[in-house]
Amino acid sequence: MINTQQSIGVFDSGYGGLTVFKSIVNKLPDYNYIYLGDNGRAPYGDRSFDTIYQYTLECVEWLFAQNCPLVILACNTASAKALRSIQQNILPNKYPGYRVLGVIRPTAEIVGDFTKSNVVGVMGTRGTVNSESYLMEIDHFFPNVKVVQQSCPMWVPLIENNEHLEPGADYFVKEYVAELLAKDAHIDCIILACTHYPLLIPKIKEFLPNGIDLLGQDDIVADSLVSYLERHPEIAGQLGKAAIRAFYTSGDPRAFDASASIFFGETVNSNRVDLKL
Ligand code: DGL
């Protein structure tokens, strides 16, 4: 165990969750956090349901073992493929008192406030898009909103390899945006339904017509965590507040630190973790 004080665990397949983590620490700076990026096995997006579930569960159990009673899956693919099974099958039997939260529901809960046309685009990994989680969750809260999806399988690899702002990325950004917009002319709001994608915002905007909003999840998820902790003092009260932030990666820590320091906006010193428990 790394920390003796309890921390909030934040998990992503790689760097993407840092976009959410940054907003969380801005809004809740006092808590202790452990960020885990499974960079060694990223991207998750094209992997099978079973593999994503297995990898996500391993990472969640690793965070539990580091004294994190609350874990945020800052990853849409993991939220789409693993969250429900972990919440329903694993927590009650093996980890009562532990909590795991995802990113899809908080986004679905508010998206209706951002569209006037009631046509919303969702850009995500193949795993997220094929799960149809956004269709179901948004329909639950806003049955009048039409959801149009686009998978963007090249975007996470570009970001994980720090090539996303290079000229070579233009083709794939332009192509996926055009494919989405061709599906419905009334889209006025696009959910970036992958926590990696905010890193591409400058490029996406180059290829987006005026009048279409881009909705990232960083503040949405952070606001939802603030509200969750207010509503659950029994969880909030367990958490240490020494403002300790620790970073772990299953990939190369030096590569992680170089990219993560840019994405997170602070110097990051990570440690390598071997995820086999
Ligand atoms: N950040 C993850 C998400 O939100 C990326 C998934 C991947 O590794 O492909 O979906």
mmCIF file of C-alpha atoms and ligand atoms in Angstrom:
data_model
loop_
_atom_site.group_PDB
_atom_site.id
_atom_site.type_symbol
_atom_site.label_atom_id
_atom_site.label_comp_id
_atom_site.label_asym_id
_atom_site.label_seq_id
_atom_site.Cartn_x
_atom_site.Cartn_y
_atom_site.Cartn_z
ATOM 1 C CA MET A 1 0.000 0.000 0.000
ATOM 2 C CA ILE A 2 1.339 3.416 -1.010
ATOM 3 C CA ASN A 3 -0.642 5.827 1.162
ATOM 4 C CA THR A 4 -1.832 5.272 4.666
ATOM 5 C CA GLN A 5 -4.363 8.074 4.193
ATOM 6 C CA GLN A 6 -7.334 7.294 2.036
ATOM 7 C CA SER A 7 -7.306 8.778 -1.443
ATOM 8 C CA ILE A 8 -9.633 9.244 -4.378
ATOM 9 C CA GLY A 9 -8.527 6.980 -7.220
ATOM 10 C CA VAL A 10 -8.723 8.308 -10.776
ATOM 11 C CA PHE A 11 -8.300 5.795 -13.582
ATOM 12 C CA ASP A 12 -7.948 5.949 -17.354
ATOM 13 C CA SER A 13 -6.471 3.714 -20.017
ATOM 14 C CA GLY A 14 -3.751 6.355 -20.456
ATOM 15 C CA TYR A 15 -3.370 10.122 -20.525
ATOM 16 C CA GLY A 16 -6.982 11.075 -21.265
ATOM 17 C CA GLY A 17 -8.185 10.930 -17.666
ATOM 18 C CA LEU A 18 -5.739 13.708 -16.835
ATOM 19 C CA THR A 19 -8.120 16.157 -18.537
ATOM 20 C CA VAL A 20 -10.746 15.186 -15.952
ATOM 21 C CA PHE A 21 -8.265 14.889 -13.086
ATOM 22 C CA LYS A 22 -7.044 18.443 -13.697
ATOM 23 C CA SER A 23 -10.548 19.813 -13.298
ATOM 24 C CA ILE A 24 -11.174 17.634 -10.226
ATOM 25 C CA VAL A 25 -8.092 18.961 -8.409
ATOM 26 C CA ASN A 26 -9.053 22.532 -9.339
ATOM 27 C CA LYS A 27 -12.455 22.115 -7.749
ATOM 28 C CA LEU A 28 -11.421 19.827 -4.880
ATOM 29 C CA PRO A 29 -7.762 20.690 -4.196
ATOM 30 C CA ASP A 30 -7.512 19.373 -0.627
ATOM 31 C CA TYR A 31 -8.172 15.674 -1.125
ATOM 32 C CA ASN A 32 -5.487 13.040 -1.667
ATOM 33 C CA TYR A 33 -5.486 11.445 -5.101
ATOM 34 C CA ILE A 34 -3.897 8.538 -6.902
ATOM 35 C CA TYR A 35 -4.007 8.678 -10.713
ATOM 36 C CA LEU A 36 -3.477 5.416 -12.581
ATOM 37 C CA GLY A 37 -2.935 5.343 -16.349
ATOM 38 C CA ASP A 38 -2.848 1.908 -17.963
ATOM 39 C CA ASN A 39 -0.620 3.274 -20.748
ATOM 40 C CA GLY A 40 1.104 -0.076 -21.143
ATOM 41 C CA ARG A 41 -2.153 -1.548 -22.466
ATOM 42 C CA ALA A 42 -3.764 1.560 -24.048
ATOM 43 C CA PRO A 43 -5.730 2.136 -26.206
ATOM 44 C CA TYR A 44 -8.664 0.176 -24.852
ATOM 45 C CA GLY A 45 -11.100 1.408 -27.511
ATOM 46 C CA ASP A 46 -10.861 -1.470 -29.984
ATOM 47 C CA ARG A 47 -10.455 -4.255 -27.441
ATOM 48 C CA SER A 48 -13.120 -6.851 -26.677
ATOM 49 C CA PHE A 49 -15.714 -6.385 -23.976
ATOM 50 C CA ASP A 50 -14.079 -9.097 -21.827
ATOM 51 C CA THR A 51 -10.607 -7.588 -22.113
ATOM 52 C CA ILE A 52 -11.766 -4.057 -21.249
ATOM 53 C CA TYR A 53 -13.710 -5.427 -18.293
ATOM 54 C CA GLN A 54 -10.730 -7.465 -17.074
ATOM 55 C CA TYR A 55 -8.233 -4.596 -17.439
ATOM 56 C CA THR A 56 -10.581 -2.107 -15.788
ATOM 57 C CA LEU A 57 -11.308 -4.428 -12.874
ATOM 58 C CA GLU A 58 -7.594 -5.040 -12.344
ATOM 59 C CA CYS A 59 -6.946 -1.296 -12.228
ATOM 60 C CA VAL A 60 -9.862 -0.653 -9.892
ATOM 61 C CA GLU A 61 -8.728 -3.451 -7.552
ATOM 62 C CA TRP A 62 -5.189 -2.046 -7.616
ATOM 63 C CA LEU A 63 -6.536 1.361 -6.578
ATOM 64 C CA PHE A 64 -8.673 -0.231 -3.847
ATOM 65 C CA ALA A 65 -5.504 -1.943 -2.583
ATOM 66 C CA GLN A 66 -3.786 1.491 -2.398
ATOM 67 C CA ASN A 67 -6.456 2.672 0.037
ATOM 68 C CA CYS A 68 -8.819 4.364 -2.429
ATOM 69 C CA PRO A 69 -12.377 3.716 -1.239
ATOM 70 C CA LEU A 70 -13.714 5.867 -4.107
ATOM 71 C CA VAL A 71 -12.550 5.387 -7.705
ATOM 72 C CA ILE A 72 -13.512 7.536 -10.700
ATOM 73 C CA LEU A 73 -13.370 5.780 -14.067
ATOM 74 C CA ALA A 74 -12.210 8.846 -16.034
ATOM 75 C CA CYS A 75 -12.600 6.796 -19.203
ATOM 76 C CA ASN A 76 -15.716 6.412 -21.326
ATOM 77 C CA THR A 77 -14.689 3.056 -22.748
ATOM 78 C CA ALA A 78 -14.202 1.584 -19.283
ATOM 79 C CA SER A 79 -17.389 3.275 -18.051
ATOM 80 C CA ALA A 80 -19.334 1.841 -20.998
ATOM 81 C CA LYS A 81 -17.966 -1.687 -20.783
ATOM 82 C CA ALA A 82 -17.122 -2.347 -17.151
ATOM 83 C CA LEU A 83 -18.783 0.066 -14.731
ATOM 84 C CA ARG A 84 -22.175 -1.581 -14.426
ATOM 85 C CA SER A 85 -20.759 -5.080 -13.884
ATOM 86 C CA ILE A 86 -18.314 -3.803 -11.285
ATOM 87 C CA GLN A 87 -21.048 -1.857 -9.468
ATOM 88 C CA GLN A 88 -23.583 -4.676 -9.555
ATOM 89 C CA ASN A 89 -21.503 -7.836 -9.302
ATOM 90 C CA ILE A 90 -18.137 -7.053 -7.738
ATOM 91 C CA LEU A 91 -18.690 -4.288 -5.156
ATOM 92 C CA PRO A 92 -21.580 -5.783 -3.160
ATOM 93 C CA ASN A 93 -19.914 -9.186 -2.820
ATOM 94 C CA LYS A 94 -16.230 -8.379 -2.566
ATOM 95 C CA TYR A 95 -15.901 -4.687 -1.650
ATOM 96 C CA PRO A 96 -18.923 -3.433 0.277
ATOM 97 C CA GLY A 97 -18.332 0.195 1.231
ATOM 98 C CA TYR A 98 -16.162 0.883 -1.840
ATOM 99 C CA ARG A 99 -17.540 3.051 -4.656
ATOM 100 C CA VAL A 100 -16.793 3.341 -8.381
ATOM 101 C CA LEU A 101 -18.236 6.185 -10.495
ATOM 102 C CA GLY A 102 -18.088 6.738 -14.255
ATOM 103 C CA VAL A 103 -18.281 9.593 -16.741
ATOM 104 C CA ILE A 104 -21.229 8.737 -18.989
ATOM 105 C CA ARG A 105 -24.157 9.340 -16.654
ATOM 106 C CA PRO A 106 -23.021 12.807 -15.466
ATOM 107 C CA THR A 107 -22.651 13.841 -19.115
ATOM 108 C CA ALA A 108 -26.013 12.402 -20.170
ATOM 109 C CA GLU A 109 -27.734 14.133 -17.254
ATOM 110 C CA ILE A 110 -26.922 17.636 -18.497
ATOM 111 C CA VAL A 111 -26.576 17.396 -22.276
ATOM 112 C CA GLY A 112 -30.166 18.491 -22.901
ATOM 113 C CA ASP A 113 -29.228 21.912 -21.516
ATOM 114 C CA PHE A 114 -26.682 22.433 -24.324
ATOM 115 C CA THR A 115 -28.749 21.708 -27.427
ATOM 116 C CA LYS A 116 -31.454 23.839 -28.985
ATOM 117 C CA SER A 117 -31.968 21.642 -32.045
ATOM 118 C CA ASN A 118 -32.263 18.502 -29.866
ATOM 119 C CA VAL A 119 -29.737 16.735 -32.084
ATOM 120 C CA VAL A 120 -26.504 15.849 -30.324
ATOM 121 C CA GLY A 121 -23.358 14.296 -31.769
ATOM 122 C CA VAL A 122 -21.294 11.812 -29.764
ATOM 123 C CA MET A 123 -17.675 11.195 -30.743
ATOM 124 C CA GLY A 124 -15.988 8.309 -28.956
ATOM 125 C CA THR A 125 -13.962 5.149 -29.278
ATOM 126 C CA ARG A 126 -15.440 2.160 -31.107
ATOM 127 C CA GLY A 127 -15.998 0.500 -27.741
ATOM 128 C CA THR A 128 -18.016 3.428 -26.406
ATOM 129 C CA VAL A 129 -20.006 3.924 -29.623
ATOM 130 C CA ASN A 130 -20.791 0.223 -30.081
ATOM 131 C CA SER A 131 -21.933 -0.097 -26.477
ATOM 132 C CA GLU A 132 -24.720 2.420 -27.266
ATOM 133 C CA SER A 133 -24.393 3.621 -23.666
ATOM 134 C CA TYR A 134 -24.896 7.263 -24.671
ATOM 135 C CA LEU A 135 -28.039 6.436 -26.650
ATOM 136 C CA MET A 136 -29.539 4.700 -23.630
ATOM 137 C CA GLU A 137 -28.412 7.154 -20.963
ATOM 138 C CA ILE A 138 -29.428 10.291 -22.889
ATOM 139 C CA ASP A 139 -32.775 8.743 -23.815
ATOM 140 C CA HIS A 140 -33.374 8.164 -20.105
ATOM 141 C CA PHE A 141 -32.932 11.848 -19.225
ATOM 142 C CA PHE A 142 -33.901 13.566 -22.499
ATOM 143 C CA PRO A 143 -36.176 11.333 -24.622
ATOM 144 C CA ASN A 144 -36.643 14.151 -27.163
ATOM 145 C CA VAL A 145 -32.942 14.408 -27.940
ATOM 146 C CA LYS A 146 -31.668 12.537 -30.984
ATOM 147 C CA VAL A 147 -28.148 11.145 -30.593
ATOM 148 C CA VAL A 148 -25.890 10.699 -33.630
ATOM 149 C CA GLN A 149 -22.676 8.763 -33.019
ATOM 150 C CA GLN A 150 -19.245 8.680 -34.650
ATOM 151 C CA SER A 151 -16.360 6.437 -33.671
ATOM 152 C CA CYS A 152 -12.882 7.943 -34.021
ATOM 153 C CA PRO A 153 -10.499 5.001 -33.718
ATOM 154 C CA MET A 154 -7.357 6.918 -34.720
ATOM 155 C CA TRP A 155 -7.659 9.738 -32.215
ATOM 156 C CA VAL A 156 -6.529 7.980 -29.023
ATOM 157 C CA PRO A 157 -3.454 6.425 -30.689
ATOM 158 C CA LEU A 158 -2.471 9.878 -31.996
ATOM 159 C CA ILE A 159 -2.770 11.344 -28.499
ATOM 160 C CA GLU A 160 -1.054 8.436 -26.695
ATOM 161 C CA ASN A 161 1.857 8.929 -29.106
ATOM 162 C CA ASN A 162 1.839 12.711 -28.678
ATOM 163 C CA GLU A 163 1.236 13.239 -32.411
ATOM 164 C CA HIS A 164 -2.181 14.826 -32.039
ATOM 165 C CA LEU A 165 -1.222 18.428 -32.761
ATOM 166 C CA GLU A 166 1.104 17.583 -35.657
ATOM 167 C CA PRO A 167 -0.014 18.217 -39.258
ATOM 168 C CA GLY A 168 -0.402 14.449 -39.802
ATOM 169 C CA ALA A 169 -3.351 14.419 -37.416
ATOM 170 C CA ASP A 170 -5.381 16.772 -39.633
ATOM 171 C CA TYR A 171 -6.626 14.078 -41.993
ATOM 172 C CA PHE A 172 -8.210 11.985 -39.246
ATOM 173 C CA VAL A 173 -9.693 14.954 -37.418
ATOM 174 C CA LYS A 174 -11.255 16.373 -40.572
ATOM 175 C CA GLU A 175 -12.528 12.972 -41.698
ATOM 176 C CA TYR A 176 -14.309 11.982 -38.473
ATOM 177 C CA VAL A 177 -15.854 15.443 -37.998
ATOM 178 C CA ALA A 178 -17.136 15.431 -41.595
ATOM 179 C CA GLU A 179 -18.512 11.876 -41.237
ATOM 180 C CA LEU A 180 -20.411 12.849 -38.103
ATOM 181 C CA LEU A 181 -21.863 16.050 -39.525
ATOM 182 C CA ALA A 182 -22.945 14.260 -42.723
ATOM 183 C CA LYS A 183 -25.217 12.054 -40.608
ATOM 184 C CA ASP A 184 -27.465 14.927 -39.488
ATOM 185 C CA ALA A 185 -27.421 18.596 -40.508
ATOM 186 C CA HIS A 186 -29.087 19.690 -37.261
ATOM 187 C CA ILE A 187 -26.332 18.705 -34.812
ATOM 188 C CA ASP A 188 -25.622 21.762 -32.663
ATOM 189 C CA CYS A 189 -23.650 20.150 -29.837
ATOM 190 C CA ILE A 190 -20.969 17.462 -29.905
ATOM 191 C CA ILE A 191 -20.038 15.474 -26.811
ATOM 192 C CA LEU A 192 -16.352 14.599 -26.761
ATOM 193 C CA ALA A 193 -17.174 11.201 -25.295
ATOM 194 C CA CYS A 194 -13.594 10.170 -24.718
ATOM 195 C CA THR A 195 -11.510 11.836 -22.058
ATOM 196 C CA HIS A 196 -8.538 11.959 -24.429
ATOM 197 C CA TYR A 197 -10.337 14.134 -26.975
ATOM 198 C CA PRO A 198 -10.159 17.546 -25.222
ATOM 199 C CA LEU A 199 -6.478 17.469 -26.164
ATOM 200 C CA LEU A 200 -7.611 17.688 -29.795
ATOM 201 C CA ILE A 201 -9.973 20.642 -29.333
ATOM 202 C CA PRO A 202 -7.790 23.186 -31.193
ATOM 203 C CA LYS A 203 -7.679 20.867 -34.223
ATOM 204 C CA ILE A 204 -11.349 19.865 -34.081
ATOM 205 C CA LYS A 205 -12.359 23.544 -34.054
ATOM 206 C CA GLU A 206 -10.427 24.095 -37.292
ATOM 207 C CA PHE A 207 -12.808 21.716 -39.061
ATOM 208 C CA LEU A 208 -16.043 22.554 -37.268
ATOM 209 C CA PRO A 209 -18.600 25.005 -38.695
ATOM 210 C CA ASN A 210 -19.625 27.925 -36.470
ATOM 211 C CA GLY A 211 -22.580 27.364 -34.211
ATOM 212 C CA ILE A 212 -21.705 23.844 -33.039
ATOM 213 C CA ASP A 213 -20.655 23.547 -29.378
ATOM 214 C CA LEU A 214 -18.034 21.092 -28.207
ATOM 215 C CA LEU A 215 -18.829 19.554 -24.854
ATOM 216 C CA GLY A 216 -15.829 18.159 -22.962
ATOM 217 C CA GLN A 217 -16.351 16.159 -19.799
ATOM 218 C CA ASP A 218 -13.684 17.599 -17.516
ATOM 219 C CA ASP A 219 -15.852 20.106 -15.623
ATOM 220 C CA ILE A 220 -18.990 17.996 -15.903
ATOM 221 C CA VAL A 221 -17.361 15.046 -14.123
ATOM 222 C CA ALA A 222 -15.609 17.257 -11.570
ATOM 223 C CA ASP A 223 -18.889 19.065 -10.718
ATOM 224 C CA SER A 224 -20.623 15.749 -10.394
ATOM 225 C CA LEU A 225 -17.931 14.543 -7.949
ATOM 226 C CA VAL A 226 -18.316 17.717 -5.873
ATOM 227 C CA SER A 227 -22.046 17.048 -5.678
ATOM 228 C CA TYR A 228 -21.512 13.335 -4.909
ATOM 229 C CA LEU A 229 -19.212 14.096 -1.966
ATOM 230 C CA GLU A 230 -21.723 16.631 -0.604
ATOM 231 C CA ARG A 231 -24.470 14.030 -0.811
ATOM 232 C CA HIS A 232 -22.297 11.243 0.665
ATOM 233 C CA PRO A 233 -20.601 12.528 3.814
ATOM 234 C CA GLU A 234 -19.970 8.925 4.891
ATOM 235 C CA ILE A 235 -17.577 8.579 1.927
ATOM 236 C CA ALA A 236 -16.187 12.129 1.997
ATOM 237 C CA GLY A 237 -15.467 11.807 5.723
ATOM 238 C CA GLN A 238 -13.160 8.806 5.165
ATOM 239 C CA LEU A 239 -10.935 10.606 2.671
ATOM 240 C CA GLY A 240 -7.589 12.159 3.612
ATOM 241 C CA LYS A 241 -7.138 15.868 2.940
ATOM 242 C CA ALA A 242 -3.379 16.368 2.765
ATOM 243 C CA ALA A 243 -3.452 17.386 -0.926
ATOM 244 C CA ILE A 244 -1.157 14.467 -1.855
ATOM 245 C CA ARG A 245 -1.180 13.601 -5.579
ATOM 246 C CA ALA A 246 0.496 10.417 -6.760
ATOM 247 C CA PHE A 247 0.746 9.197 -10.351
ATOM 248 C CA TYR A 248 1.202 5.616 -11.554
ATOM 249 C CA THR A 249 1.486 4.178 -15.033
ATOM 250 C CA SER A 250 1.726 0.662 -16.397
ATOM 251 C CA GLY A 251 3.810 2.130 -19.240
ATOM 252 C CA ASP A 252 7.176 3.896 -19.239
ATOM 253 C CA PRO A 253 7.232 6.454 -16.389
ATOM 254 C CA ARG A 254 9.634 8.787 -18.211
ATOM 255 C CA ALA A 255 7.391 8.959 -21.275
ATOM 256 C CA PHE A 256 4.361 9.334 -18.996
ATOM 257 C CA ASP A 257 5.948 12.219 -17.075
ATOM 258 C CA ALA A 258 6.905 14.095 -20.242
ATOM 259 C CA SER A 259 3.412 13.948 -21.741
ATOM 260 C CA ALA A 260 1.445 14.053 -18.505
ATOM 261 C CA SER A 261 3.210 17.223 -17.341
ATOM 262 C CA ILE A 262 1.961 18.951 -20.514
ATOM 263 C CA PHE A 263 -1.563 17.516 -20.319
ATOM 264 C CA PHE A 264 -1.927 18.040 -16.560
ATOM 265 C CA GLY A 265 -0.233 21.446 -16.520
ATOM 266 C CA GLU A 266 2.056 20.610 -13.577
ATOM 267 C CA THR A 267 5.256 18.625 -13.205
ATOM 268 C CA VAL A 268 4.339 14.969 -12.900
ATOM 269 C CA ASN A 269 6.647 12.345 -11.387
ATOM 270 C CA SER A 270 5.112 8.932 -11.859
ATOM 271 C CA ASN A 271 6.035 5.436 -10.781
ATOM 272 C CA ARG A 272 5.672 2.284 -12.784
ATOM 273 C CA VAL A 273 3.124 -0.202 -11.618
ATOM 274 C CA ASP A 274 2.922 -3.876 -12.471
ATOM 275 C CA LEU A 275 -0.792 -4.463 -12.607
ATOM 276 C CA LYS A 276 -0.807 -8.186 -11.955
ATOM 277 C CA LEU A 277 -2.084 -8.281 -8.386
HETATM 278 N N1 DGL B 1 -9.930 8.026 -22.414
HETATM 279 C C1 DGL B 1 -10.574 6.812 -22.893
HETATM 280 C C2 DGL B 1 -12.062 7.087 -23.072
HETATM 281 O O1 DGL B 1 -12.579 8.038 -22.477
HETATM 282 C C3 DGL B 1 -9.826 6.287 -24.077
HETATM 283 C C4 DGL B 1 -10.086 4.880 -24.359
HETATM 284 C C5 DGL B 1 -8.994 4.149 -25.093
HETATM 285 O O2 DGL B 1 -7.997 3.799 -24.469
HETATM 286 O O3 DGL B 1 -9.200 3.872 -26.279
HETATM 287 O O4 DGL B 1 -12.755 6.376 -23.761
#
